[in-house]
Amino acid sequence: MNELIKEIRRLSGYTQEKMAEYMGTSPITVSRWENDKVIPNNMAQIKLYDLCQKKELDLSDFLIENNKSDEKDVLYHASRKGIKGSIQPISRDKCDFGKGFYMGDNILQPLTLVCNEKDPVFYTLKFFAYDFNIIDIKVDLDWAMLIAYYRGYMDEYKDTRIYKKYAHFTDGYDAIIGYIADDRIYAVMTDFFEGRITDEALIACLSALKLGRQCVCLDQKACDRLVILKEKKLSRLELLLLGDISEKRRKEGISLTRKYLNEYRRVGYYFDEIIEGKNHG
């Protein structure tokens, strides 16, 4: 929190005295905030957020660097209320790759995922992946169809060959590595599942967005190979800023993909055609 306040003041061009005047407090209080001796209360954090909006400050890079680990090959996870006890392969229904414990290499994805929660906790983890089976899924049609299966878009096709293929696609694996369907791509994924764009348009959009990678521990064996390196409670100020970043990323994703949607609109196969086997996949 203290480094974030320093960054806000620096980008605003404020001295501690000017910041204190804006916040309706004393320079000594601002100094204590910045020296991590006192944490601003919620009202003060909201006022700091209002200053960020007034000055149109972009704190995306700072939030990434401030939460990034110096250690190599780490993964990040955000929990709505924090992890209680041992890590377990459970998650919300209809996640990208089904039930499991989700982590990613893109810091902003888990951070923005919990930006509307009350008391979320952000984790840095190390995954010691050895002696078990991992499936690595590329950005391709299998990736999209597996997400379609787990999110319930294929439920009405349970008697088809393709449904059965993806129902058993990850059988025998302890973990999945694949790309993240983050907040920039949800609208495009929906367009694909609802038959408005083809698979070729979808894959082109995904490639353009350069999505981060995620790892999903599917069973307890995989979860037991995880070590939490750091945990951090997210402040009200951070959550407000992350909410803005999430919305900005969503709009940027929609804008970027329009070009590819038009370019590939008549190239490839639609979701219902794939289900019916017309692409021979």
PDB file of C-alpha atoms in Angstrom:
ATOM      1  CA  MET A   1       0.000   0.000   0.000  1.00  0.00           C
ATOM      2  CA  ASN A   2       2.740   2.507   0.936  1.00  0.00           C
ATOM      3  CA  GLU A   3       4.527   2.120  -2.423  1.00  0.00           C
ATOM      4  CA  LEU A   4       1.232   2.559  -4.261  1.00  0.00           C
ATOM      5  CA  ILE A   5       0.551   5.825  -2.414  1.00  0.00           C
ATOM      6  CA  LYS A   6       4.043   7.062  -3.279  1.00  0.00           C
ATOM      7  CA  GLU A   7       3.446   6.227  -6.930  1.00  0.00           C
ATOM      8  CA  ILE A   8       0.088   8.020  -6.974  1.00  0.00           C
ATOM      9  CA  ARG A   9       1.656  11.110  -5.449  1.00  0.00           C
ATOM     10  CA  ARG A  10       4.605  10.966  -7.870  1.00  0.00           C
ATOM     11  CA  LEU A  11       2.394  10.622 -10.953  1.00  0.00           C
ATOM     12  CA  SER A  12       0.129  13.396  -9.674  1.00  0.00           C
ATOM     13  CA  GLY A  13       3.095  15.736  -9.258  1.00  0.00           C
ATOM     14  CA  TYR A  14       2.135  16.399  -5.650  1.00  0.00           C
ATOM     15  CA  THR A  15       4.387  17.111  -2.704  1.00  0.00           C
ATOM     16  CA  GLN A  16       3.414  15.522   0.596  1.00  0.00           C
ATOM     17  CA  GLU A  17       2.033  18.908   1.605  1.00  0.00           C
ATOM     18  CA  LYS A  18      -0.089  19.165  -1.562  1.00  0.00           C
ATOM     19  CA  MET A  19      -1.299  15.576  -1.123  1.00  0.00           C
ATOM     20  CA  ALA A  20      -2.207  16.310   2.505  1.00  0.00           C
ATOM     21  CA  GLU A  21      -4.168  19.387   1.411  1.00  0.00           C
ATOM     22  CA  TYR A  22      -6.088  17.382  -1.188  1.00  0.00           C
ATOM     23  CA  MET A  23      -6.789  14.558   1.261  1.00  0.00           C
ATOM     24  CA  GLY A  24      -7.820  16.879   4.058  1.00  0.00           C
ATOM     25  CA  THR A  25      -5.129  15.595   6.406  1.00  0.00           C
ATOM     26  CA  SER A  26      -1.637  16.513   7.577  1.00  0.00           C
ATOM     27  CA  PRO A  27       1.723  16.049   5.817  1.00  0.00           C
ATOM     28  CA  ILE A  28       2.778  13.915   8.797  1.00  0.00           C
ATOM     29  CA  THR A  29      -0.115  11.501   8.086  1.00  0.00           C
ATOM     30  CA  VAL A  30       0.831  11.271   4.402  1.00  0.00           C
ATOM     31  CA  SER A  31       4.428  10.589   5.455  1.00  0.00           C
ATOM     32  CA  ARG A  32       3.266   7.834   7.811  1.00  0.00           C
ATOM     33  CA  TRP A  33       1.221   6.285   4.973  1.00  0.00           C
ATOM     34  CA  GLU A  34       4.252   6.291   2.704  1.00  0.00           C
ATOM     35  CA  ASN A  35       6.531   4.856   5.382  1.00  0.00           C
ATOM     36  CA  ASP A  36       4.068   1.997   5.977  1.00  0.00           C
ATOM     37  CA  LYS A  37       3.441   3.020   9.578  1.00  0.00           C
ATOM     38  CA  VAL A  38      -0.295   3.625   9.102  1.00  0.00           C
ATOM     39  CA  ILE A  39      -2.751   2.263   6.526  1.00  0.00           C
ATOM     40  CA  PRO A  40      -5.304   4.780   5.213  1.00  0.00           C
ATOM     41  CA  ASN A  41      -8.879   3.931   6.178  1.00  0.00           C
ATOM     42  CA  ASN A  42     -11.443   3.046   3.503  1.00  0.00           C
ATOM     43  CA  MET A  43     -12.653   6.634   3.110  1.00  0.00           C
ATOM     44  CA  ALA A  44      -9.086   7.844   2.534  1.00  0.00           C
ATOM     45  CA  GLN A  45      -8.453   5.033   0.053  1.00  0.00           C
ATOM     46  CA  ILE A  46     -11.581   5.989  -1.901  1.00  0.00           C
ATOM     47  CA  LYS A  47     -10.355   9.595  -1.989  1.00  0.00           C
ATOM     48  CA  LEU A  48      -6.977   8.409  -3.289  1.00  0.00           C
ATOM     49  CA  TYR A  49      -8.836   6.469  -5.973  1.00  0.00           C
ATOM     50  CA  ASP A  50     -10.801   9.617  -6.884  1.00  0.00           C
ATOM     51  CA  LEU A  51      -7.477  11.427  -7.308  1.00  0.00           C
ATOM     52  CA  CYS A  52      -6.310   8.699  -9.698  1.00  0.00           C
ATOM     53  CA  GLN A  53      -9.470   9.180 -11.749  1.00  0.00           C
ATOM     54  CA  LYS A  54      -9.167  12.974 -11.684  1.00  0.00           C
ATOM     55  CA  LYS A  55      -5.558  12.794 -12.904  1.00  0.00           C
ATOM     56  CA  GLU A  56      -6.324   9.875 -15.291  1.00  0.00           C
ATOM     57  CA  LEU A  57      -3.442   7.869 -13.877  1.00  0.00           C
ATOM     58  CA  ASP A  58      -2.580   4.516 -15.452  1.00  0.00           C
ATOM     59  CA  LEU A  59      -1.250   2.256 -12.700  1.00  0.00           C
ATOM     60  CA  SER A  60      -1.347  -1.039 -14.615  1.00  0.00           C
ATOM     61  CA  ASP A  61       2.423  -1.373 -14.938  1.00  0.00           C
ATOM     62  CA  PHE A  62       2.952  -0.421 -11.307  1.00  0.00           C
ATOM     63  CA  LEU A  63       0.453  -3.002 -10.042  1.00  0.00           C
ATOM     64  CA  ILE A  64       2.150  -5.656 -12.174  1.00  0.00           C
ATOM     65  CA  GLU A  65       5.663  -4.816 -10.987  1.00  0.00           C
ATOM     66  CA  ASN A  66       4.617  -4.324  -7.371  1.00  0.00           C
ATOM     67  CA  ASN A  67       3.069  -7.813  -7.227  1.00  0.00           C
ATOM     68  CA  LYS A  68       5.545  -9.599  -9.466  1.00  0.00           C
ATOM     69  CA  SER A  69       7.885 -12.142  -7.902  1.00  0.00           C
ATOM     70  CA  ASP A  70      11.635 -11.999  -8.481  1.00  0.00           C
ATOM     71  CA  GLU A  71      11.716 -15.792  -8.468  1.00  0.00           C
ATOM     72  CA  LYS A  72      11.495 -17.592 -11.808  1.00  0.00           C
ATOM     73  CA  ASP A  73       8.700 -19.920 -12.927  1.00  0.00           C
ATOM     74  CA  VAL A  74       6.120 -18.789 -10.412  1.00  0.00           C
ATOM     75  CA  LEU A  75       2.354 -18.734 -10.853  1.00  0.00           C
ATOM     76  CA  TYR A  76      -0.319 -16.444  -9.444  1.00  0.00           C
ATOM     77  CA  HIS A  77      -3.715 -17.122  -7.922  1.00  0.00           C
ATOM     78  CA  ALA A  78      -6.361 -14.890  -6.379  1.00  0.00           C
ATOM     79  CA  SER A  79      -8.908 -16.186  -3.889  1.00  0.00           C
ATOM     80  CA  ARG A  80     -12.152 -14.469  -2.973  1.00  0.00           C
ATOM     81  CA  LYS A  81     -11.718 -15.143   0.752  1.00  0.00           C
ATOM     82  CA  GLY A  82      -8.304 -16.718   1.043  1.00  0.00           C
ATOM     83  CA  ILE A  83      -7.135 -20.334   1.100  1.00  0.00           C
ATOM     84  CA  LYS A  84      -8.151 -22.164   4.250  1.00  0.00           C
ATOM     85  CA  GLY A  85      -6.164 -25.302   5.047  1.00  0.00           C
ATOM     86  CA  SER A  86      -4.523 -27.279   2.258  1.00  0.00           C
ATOM     87  CA  ILE A  87      -4.831 -26.341  -1.405  1.00  0.00           C
ATOM     88  CA  GLN A  88      -7.562 -28.411  -3.047  1.00  0.00           C
ATOM     89  CA  PRO A  89      -8.676 -28.975  -6.673  1.00  0.00           C
ATOM     90  CA  ILE A  90     -11.935 -27.059  -6.324  1.00  0.00           C
ATOM     91  CA  SER A  91     -13.223 -23.989  -8.117  1.00  0.00           C
ATOM     92  CA  ARG A  92     -16.432 -22.398  -9.279  1.00  0.00           C
ATOM     93  CA  ASP A  93     -18.630 -24.304 -11.721  1.00  0.00           C
ATOM     94  CA  LYS A  94     -18.078 -23.865 -15.447  1.00  0.00           C
ATOM     95  CA  CYS A  95     -14.491 -22.660 -15.361  1.00  0.00           C
ATOM     96  CA  ASP A  96     -12.302 -22.939 -18.480  1.00  0.00           C
ATOM     97  CA  PHE A  97     -11.141 -26.499 -17.852  1.00  0.00           C
ATOM     98  CA  GLY A  98     -13.575 -27.716 -15.206  1.00  0.00           C
ATOM     99  CA  LYS A  99     -13.025 -28.186 -11.486  1.00  0.00           C
ATOM    100  CA  GLY A 100      -9.504 -27.619 -10.235  1.00  0.00           C
ATOM    101  CA  PHE A 101      -7.092 -25.176  -8.666  1.00  0.00           C
ATOM    102  CA  TYR A 102      -6.309 -22.380 -11.154  1.00  0.00           C
ATOM    103  CA  MET A 103      -3.092 -20.364 -11.451  1.00  0.00           C
ATOM    104  CA  GLY A 104      -1.651 -18.196 -14.200  1.00  0.00           C
ATOM    105  CA  ASP A 105       1.545 -16.493 -15.340  1.00  0.00           C
ATOM    106  CA  ASN A 106      -0.309 -13.249 -16.132  1.00  0.00           C
ATOM    107  CA  ILE A 107      -0.567 -11.242 -12.904  1.00  0.00           C
ATOM    108  CA  LEU A 108      -3.426  -9.004 -13.992  1.00  0.00           C
ATOM    109  CA  GLN A 109      -5.748 -11.887 -14.841  1.00  0.00           C
ATOM    110  CA  PRO A 110      -6.183 -13.256 -11.290  1.00  0.00           C
ATOM    111  CA  LEU A 111      -6.045  -9.740  -9.835  1.00  0.00           C
ATOM    112  CA  THR A 112      -8.864  -8.427 -12.019  1.00  0.00           C
ATOM    113  CA  LEU A 113     -10.827 -11.641 -11.470  1.00  0.00           C
ATOM    114  CA  VAL A 114     -11.426 -10.725  -7.813  1.00  0.00           C
ATOM    115  CA  CYS A 115     -11.651  -6.940  -8.139  1.00  0.00           C
ATOM    116  CA  ASN A 116     -15.326  -6.955  -7.104  1.00  0.00           C
ATOM    117  CA  GLU A 117     -14.817  -9.117  -4.031  1.00  0.00           C
ATOM    118  CA  LYS A 118     -14.738  -7.783  -0.473  1.00  0.00           C
ATOM    119  CA  ASP A 119     -11.634  -9.406   1.069  1.00  0.00           C
ATOM    120  CA  PRO A 120      -9.647 -11.224  -1.640  1.00  0.00           C
ATOM    121  CA  VAL A 121      -6.136 -12.578  -1.177  1.00  0.00           C
ATOM    122  CA  PHE A 122      -3.445 -12.719  -3.874  1.00  0.00           C
ATOM    123  CA  TYR A 123      -0.989 -15.643  -3.900  1.00  0.00           C
ATOM    124  CA  THR A 124       2.376 -16.318  -5.490  1.00  0.00           C
ATOM    125  CA  LEU A 125       3.054 -20.048  -5.851  1.00  0.00           C
ATOM    126  CA  LYS A 126       5.646 -22.507  -7.065  1.00  0.00           C
ATOM    127  CA  PHE A 127       4.494 -25.654  -8.853  1.00  0.00           C
ATOM    128  CA  PHE A 128       6.832 -28.649  -8.609  1.00  0.00           C
ATOM    129  CA  ALA A 129       5.506 -30.524 -11.632  1.00  0.00           C
ATOM    130  CA  TYR A 130       7.200 -33.899 -11.790  1.00  0.00           C
ATOM    131  CA  ASP A 131       6.177 -37.550 -11.881  1.00  0.00           C
ATOM    132  CA  PHE A 132       2.660 -37.003 -13.119  1.00  0.00           C
ATOM    133  CA  ASN A 133       0.737 -36.404 -16.335  1.00  0.00           C
ATOM    134  CA  ILE A 134       0.221 -32.900 -17.700  1.00  0.00           C
ATOM    135  CA  ILE A 135      -1.621 -32.043 -20.905  1.00  0.00           C
ATOM    136  CA  ASP A 136      -0.464 -28.871 -22.703  1.00  0.00           C
ATOM    137  CA  ILE A 137      -3.224 -27.315 -24.816  1.00  0.00           C
ATOM    138  CA  LYS A 138      -2.287 -24.824 -27.540  1.00  0.00           C
ATOM    139  CA  VAL A 139      -4.422 -21.941 -28.812  1.00  0.00           C
ATOM    140  CA  ASP A 140      -6.409 -23.995 -31.287  1.00  0.00           C
ATOM    141  CA  LEU A 141      -9.828 -25.529 -31.838  1.00  0.00           C
ATOM    142  CA  ASP A 142      -9.315 -28.120 -29.089  1.00  0.00           C
ATOM    143  CA  TRP A 143      -8.772 -25.262 -26.630  1.00  0.00           C
ATOM    144  CA  ALA A 144     -12.009 -23.540 -27.686  1.00  0.00           C
ATOM    145  CA  MET A 145     -14.072 -26.720 -27.747  1.00  0.00           C
ATOM    146  CA  LEU A 146     -12.795 -27.865 -24.362  1.00  0.00           C
ATOM    147  CA  ILE A 147     -13.892 -24.532 -22.895  1.00  0.00           C
ATOM    148  CA  ALA A 148     -17.230 -24.917 -24.693  1.00  0.00           C
ATOM    149  CA  TYR A 149     -17.665 -28.313 -23.040  1.00  0.00           C
ATOM    150  CA  TYR A 150     -16.797 -27.174 -19.523  1.00  0.00           C
ATOM    151  CA  ARG A 151     -18.860 -24.005 -19.731  1.00  0.00           C
ATOM    152  CA  GLY A 152     -21.939 -25.950 -20.733  1.00  0.00           C
ATOM    153  CA  TYR A 153     -22.280 -24.825 -24.352  1.00  0.00           C
ATOM    154  CA  MET A 154     -22.265 -28.454 -25.519  1.00  0.00           C
ATOM    155  CA  ASP A 155     -24.803 -29.818 -23.031  1.00  0.00           C
ATOM    156  CA  GLU A 156     -27.530 -30.192 -25.637  1.00  0.00           C
ATOM    157  CA  TYR A 157     -25.226 -32.314 -27.810  1.00  0.00           C
ATOM    158  CA  LYS A 158     -24.508 -35.080 -25.274  1.00  0.00           C
ATOM    159  CA  ASP A 159     -25.196 -37.860 -27.770  1.00  0.00           C
ATOM    160  CA  THR A 160     -22.704 -36.595 -30.346  1.00  0.00           C
ATOM    161  CA  ARG A 161     -19.238 -37.940 -31.030  1.00  0.00           C
ATOM    162  CA  ILE A 162     -17.622 -34.554 -30.465  1.00  0.00           C
ATOM    163  CA  TYR A 163     -19.255 -34.121 -27.045  1.00  0.00           C
ATOM    164  CA  LYS A 164     -17.879 -37.477 -25.950  1.00  0.00           C
ATOM    165  CA  LYS A 165     -14.456 -36.538 -27.287  1.00  0.00           C
ATOM    166  CA  TYR A 166     -14.173 -33.478 -25.052  1.00  0.00           C
ATOM    167  CA  ALA A 167     -15.924 -35.112 -22.101  1.00  0.00           C
ATOM    168  CA  HIS A 168     -12.935 -37.487 -21.945  1.00  0.00           C
ATOM    169  CA  PHE A 169     -10.273 -35.183 -23.394  1.00  0.00           C
ATOM    170  CA  THR A 170      -8.374 -34.754 -20.119  1.00  0.00           C
ATOM    171  CA  ASP A 171      -8.941 -38.225 -18.672  1.00  0.00           C
ATOM    172  CA  GLY A 172      -5.843 -39.566 -16.945  1.00  0.00           C
ATOM    173  CA  TYR A 173      -4.181 -36.177 -16.496  1.00  0.00           C
ATOM    174  CA  ASP A 174      -3.270 -34.592 -13.179  1.00  0.00           C
ATOM    175  CA  ALA A 175      -2.951 -31.050 -14.525  1.00  0.00           C
ATOM    176  CA  ILE A 176      -3.720 -28.907 -17.567  1.00  0.00           C
ATOM    177  CA  ILE A 177      -1.634 -26.121 -19.035  1.00  0.00           C
ATOM    178  CA  GLY A 178      -3.485 -23.879 -21.466  1.00  0.00           C
ATOM    179  CA  TYR A 179      -4.268 -20.327 -22.407  1.00  0.00           C
ATOM    180  CA  ILE A 180      -6.551 -18.100 -20.352  1.00  0.00           C
ATOM    181  CA  ALA A 181      -9.958 -16.996 -21.605  1.00  0.00           C
ATOM    182  CA  ASP A 182      -9.653 -13.684 -19.789  1.00  0.00           C
ATOM    183  CA  ASP A 183     -11.866 -10.605 -19.573  1.00  0.00           C
ATOM    184  CA  ARG A 184     -10.697  -9.379 -22.996  1.00  0.00           C
ATOM    185  CA  ILE A 185     -11.984 -12.434 -24.843  1.00  0.00           C
ATOM    186  CA  TYR A 186     -15.295 -13.365 -23.175  1.00  0.00           C
ATOM    187  CA  ALA A 187     -17.395 -11.441 -25.708  1.00  0.00           C
ATOM    188  CA  VAL A 188     -15.575 -13.072 -28.630  1.00  0.00           C
ATOM    189  CA  MET A 189     -15.914 -16.540 -27.092  1.00  0.00           C
ATOM    190  CA  THR A 190     -19.646 -15.950 -26.706  1.00  0.00           C
ATOM    191  CA  ASP A 191     -19.872 -14.854 -30.339  1.00  0.00           C
ATOM    192  CA  PHE A 192     -18.268 -18.147 -31.353  1.00  0.00           C
ATOM    193  CA  PHE A 193     -20.427 -20.345 -29.135  1.00  0.00           C
ATOM    194  CA  GLU A 194     -23.597 -18.567 -30.286  1.00  0.00           C
ATOM    195  CA  GLY A 195     -22.743 -18.918 -33.980  1.00  0.00           C
ATOM    196  CA  ARG A 196     -21.848 -15.361 -34.931  1.00  0.00           C
ATOM    197  CA  ILE A 197     -18.197 -15.983 -35.846  1.00  0.00           C
ATOM    198  CA  THR A 198     -16.174 -18.945 -37.133  1.00  0.00           C
ATOM    199  CA  ASP A 199     -13.404 -20.946 -35.487  1.00  0.00           C
ATOM    200  CA  GLU A 200     -10.814 -19.260 -37.718  1.00  0.00           C
ATOM    201  CA  ALA A 201     -11.941 -15.803 -36.553  1.00  0.00           C
ATOM    202  CA  LEU A 202     -11.815 -16.951 -32.944  1.00  0.00           C
ATOM    203  CA  ILE A 203      -8.281 -18.372 -33.197  1.00  0.00           C
ATOM    204  CA  ALA A 204      -7.053 -15.220 -34.976  1.00  0.00           C
ATOM    205  CA  CYS A 205      -8.459 -13.088 -32.158  1.00  0.00           C
ATOM    206  CA  LEU A 206      -6.880 -15.273 -29.496  1.00  0.00           C
ATOM    207  CA  SER A 207      -3.474 -15.128 -31.176  1.00  0.00           C
ATOM    208  CA  ALA A 208      -3.679 -11.337 -31.507  1.00  0.00           C
ATOM    209  CA  LEU A 209      -4.492 -10.849 -27.836  1.00  0.00           C
ATOM    210  CA  LYS A 210      -1.425 -12.816 -26.662  1.00  0.00           C
ATOM    211  CA  LEU A 211      -3.244 -14.379 -23.749  1.00  0.00           C
ATOM    212  CA  GLY A 212      -1.367 -15.525 -20.697  1.00  0.00           C
ATOM    213  CA  ARG A 213      -1.045 -19.170 -19.753  1.00  0.00           C
ATOM    214  CA  GLN A 214      -2.778 -20.915 -16.890  1.00  0.00           C
ATOM    215  CA  CYS A 215      -2.123 -24.123 -15.038  1.00  0.00           C
ATOM    216  CA  VAL A 216      -4.965 -26.106 -13.496  1.00  0.00           C
ATOM    217  CA  CYS A 217      -4.310 -28.794 -10.882  1.00  0.00           C
ATOM    218  CA  LEU A 218      -7.071 -31.342 -11.467  1.00  0.00           C
ATOM    219  CA  ASP A 219      -6.424 -33.655  -8.529  1.00  0.00           C
ATOM    220  CA  GLN A 220      -5.047 -33.621  -5.008  1.00  0.00           C
ATOM    221  CA  LYS A 221      -1.813 -35.219  -6.154  1.00  0.00           C
ATOM    222  CA  ALA A 222      -1.043 -32.129  -8.252  1.00  0.00           C
ATOM    223  CA  CYS A 223      -2.228 -29.701  -5.559  1.00  0.00           C
ATOM    224  CA  ASP A 224       0.132 -31.297  -3.072  1.00  0.00           C
ATOM    225  CA  ARG A 225       3.047 -30.196  -5.305  1.00  0.00           C
ATOM    226  CA  LEU A 226       2.185 -26.516  -4.819  1.00  0.00           C
ATOM    227  CA  VAL A 227       4.047 -24.273  -2.412  1.00  0.00           C
ATOM    228  CA  ILE A 228       2.747 -20.820  -1.447  1.00  0.00           C
ATOM    229  CA  LEU A 229       5.643 -18.361  -1.580  1.00  0.00           C
ATOM    230  CA  LYS A 230       3.691 -15.246  -0.669  1.00  0.00           C
ATOM    231  CA  GLU A 231       0.174 -14.152   0.170  1.00  0.00           C
ATOM    232  CA  LYS A 232      -1.152 -10.624   0.178  1.00  0.00           C
ATOM    233  CA  LYS A 233      -4.494  -9.137   1.142  1.00  0.00           C
ATOM    234  CA  LEU A 234      -5.673  -6.656  -1.468  1.00  0.00           C
ATOM    235  CA  SER A 235      -6.671  -3.207  -0.268  1.00  0.00           C
ATOM    236  CA  ARG A 236      -9.812  -1.297  -1.160  1.00  0.00           C
ATOM    237  CA  LEU A 237      -7.728   1.121  -3.231  1.00  0.00           C
ATOM    238  CA  GLU A 238      -6.095  -1.681  -5.217  1.00  0.00           C
ATOM    239  CA  LEU A 239      -9.460  -3.311  -5.918  1.00  0.00           C
ATOM    240  CA  LEU A 240     -10.946  -0.057  -7.208  1.00  0.00           C
ATOM    241  CA  LEU A 241      -7.977   0.481  -9.509  1.00  0.00           C
ATOM    242  CA  LEU A 242      -8.109  -3.122 -10.708  1.00  0.00           C
ATOM    243  CA  GLY A 243     -11.806  -2.726 -11.520  1.00  0.00           C
ATOM    244  CA  ASP A 244     -10.943   0.140 -13.868  1.00  0.00           C
ATOM    245  CA  ILE A 245      -8.109  -1.855 -15.426  1.00  0.00           C
ATOM    246  CA  SER A 246     -10.426  -4.814 -15.988  1.00  0.00           C
ATOM    247  CA  GLU A 247     -12.973  -2.656 -17.812  1.00  0.00           C
ATOM    248  CA  LYS A 248     -10.261  -0.983 -19.876  1.00  0.00           C
ATOM    249  CA  ARG A 249      -8.802  -4.336 -20.906  1.00  0.00           C
ATOM    250  CA  ARG A 250     -12.251  -5.626 -21.840  1.00  0.00           C
ATOM    251  CA  LYS A 251     -12.870  -2.644 -24.127  1.00  0.00           C
ATOM    252  CA  GLU A 252      -9.406  -2.888 -25.668  1.00  0.00           C
ATOM    253  CA  GLY A 253      -9.979  -6.574 -26.372  1.00  0.00           C
ATOM    254  CA  ILE A 254     -13.297  -5.919 -28.090  1.00  0.00           C
ATOM    255  CA  SER A 255     -11.756  -3.127 -30.182  1.00  0.00           C
ATOM    256  CA  LEU A 256      -8.740  -5.215 -31.195  1.00  0.00           C
ATOM    257  CA  THR A 257     -10.774  -8.245 -32.209  1.00  0.00           C
ATOM    258  CA  ARG A 258     -13.215  -6.383 -34.490  1.00  0.00           C
ATOM    259  CA  LYS A 259     -10.575  -6.288 -37.209  1.00  0.00           C
ATOM    260  CA  TYR A 260     -10.129 -10.061 -37.089  1.00  0.00           C
ATOM    261  CA  LEU A 261     -13.827 -10.783 -36.853  1.00  0.00           C
ATOM    262  CA  ASN A 262     -14.445  -8.929 -40.116  1.00  0.00           C
ATOM    263  CA  GLU A 263     -11.398 -10.433 -41.788  1.00  0.00           C
ATOM    264  CA  TYR A 264     -12.342 -14.044 -40.995  1.00  0.00           C
ATOM    265  CA  ARG A 265     -16.117 -13.736 -40.941  1.00  0.00           C
ATOM    266  CA  ARG A 266     -16.639 -16.212 -43.813  1.00  0.00           C
ATOM    267  CA  VAL A 267     -13.521 -18.314 -43.276  1.00  0.00           C
ATOM    268  CA  GLY A 268     -13.670 -21.548 -41.265  1.00  0.00           C
ATOM    269  CA  TYR A 269     -16.570 -23.268 -39.504  1.00  0.00           C
ATOM    270  CA  TYR A 270     -19.258 -22.173 -37.089  1.00  0.00           C
ATOM    271  CA  PHE A 271     -19.828 -23.833 -33.726  1.00  0.00           C
ATOM    272  CA  ASP A 272     -22.908 -25.785 -34.845  1.00  0.00           C
ATOM    273  CA  GLU A 273     -21.059 -26.990 -37.961  1.00  0.00           C
ATOM    274  CA  ILE A 274     -18.208 -28.275 -35.809  1.00  0.00           C
ATOM    275  CA  ILE A 275     -20.663 -30.034 -33.509  1.00  0.00           C
ATOM    276  CA  GLU A 276     -22.219 -31.714 -36.564  1.00  0.00           C
ATOM    277  CA  GLY A 277     -18.763 -32.819 -37.736  1.00  0.00           C
ATOM    278  CA  LYS A 278     -18.675 -30.730 -40.910  1.00  0.00           C
ATOM    279  CA  ASN A 279     -15.091 -29.696 -40.270  1.00  0.00           C
ATOM    280  CA  HIS A 280     -14.068 -33.368 -39.977  1.00  0.00           C
ATOM    281  CA  GLY A 281     -12.281 -32.479 -36.705  1.00  0.00           C
TER     282      GLY A 281
END
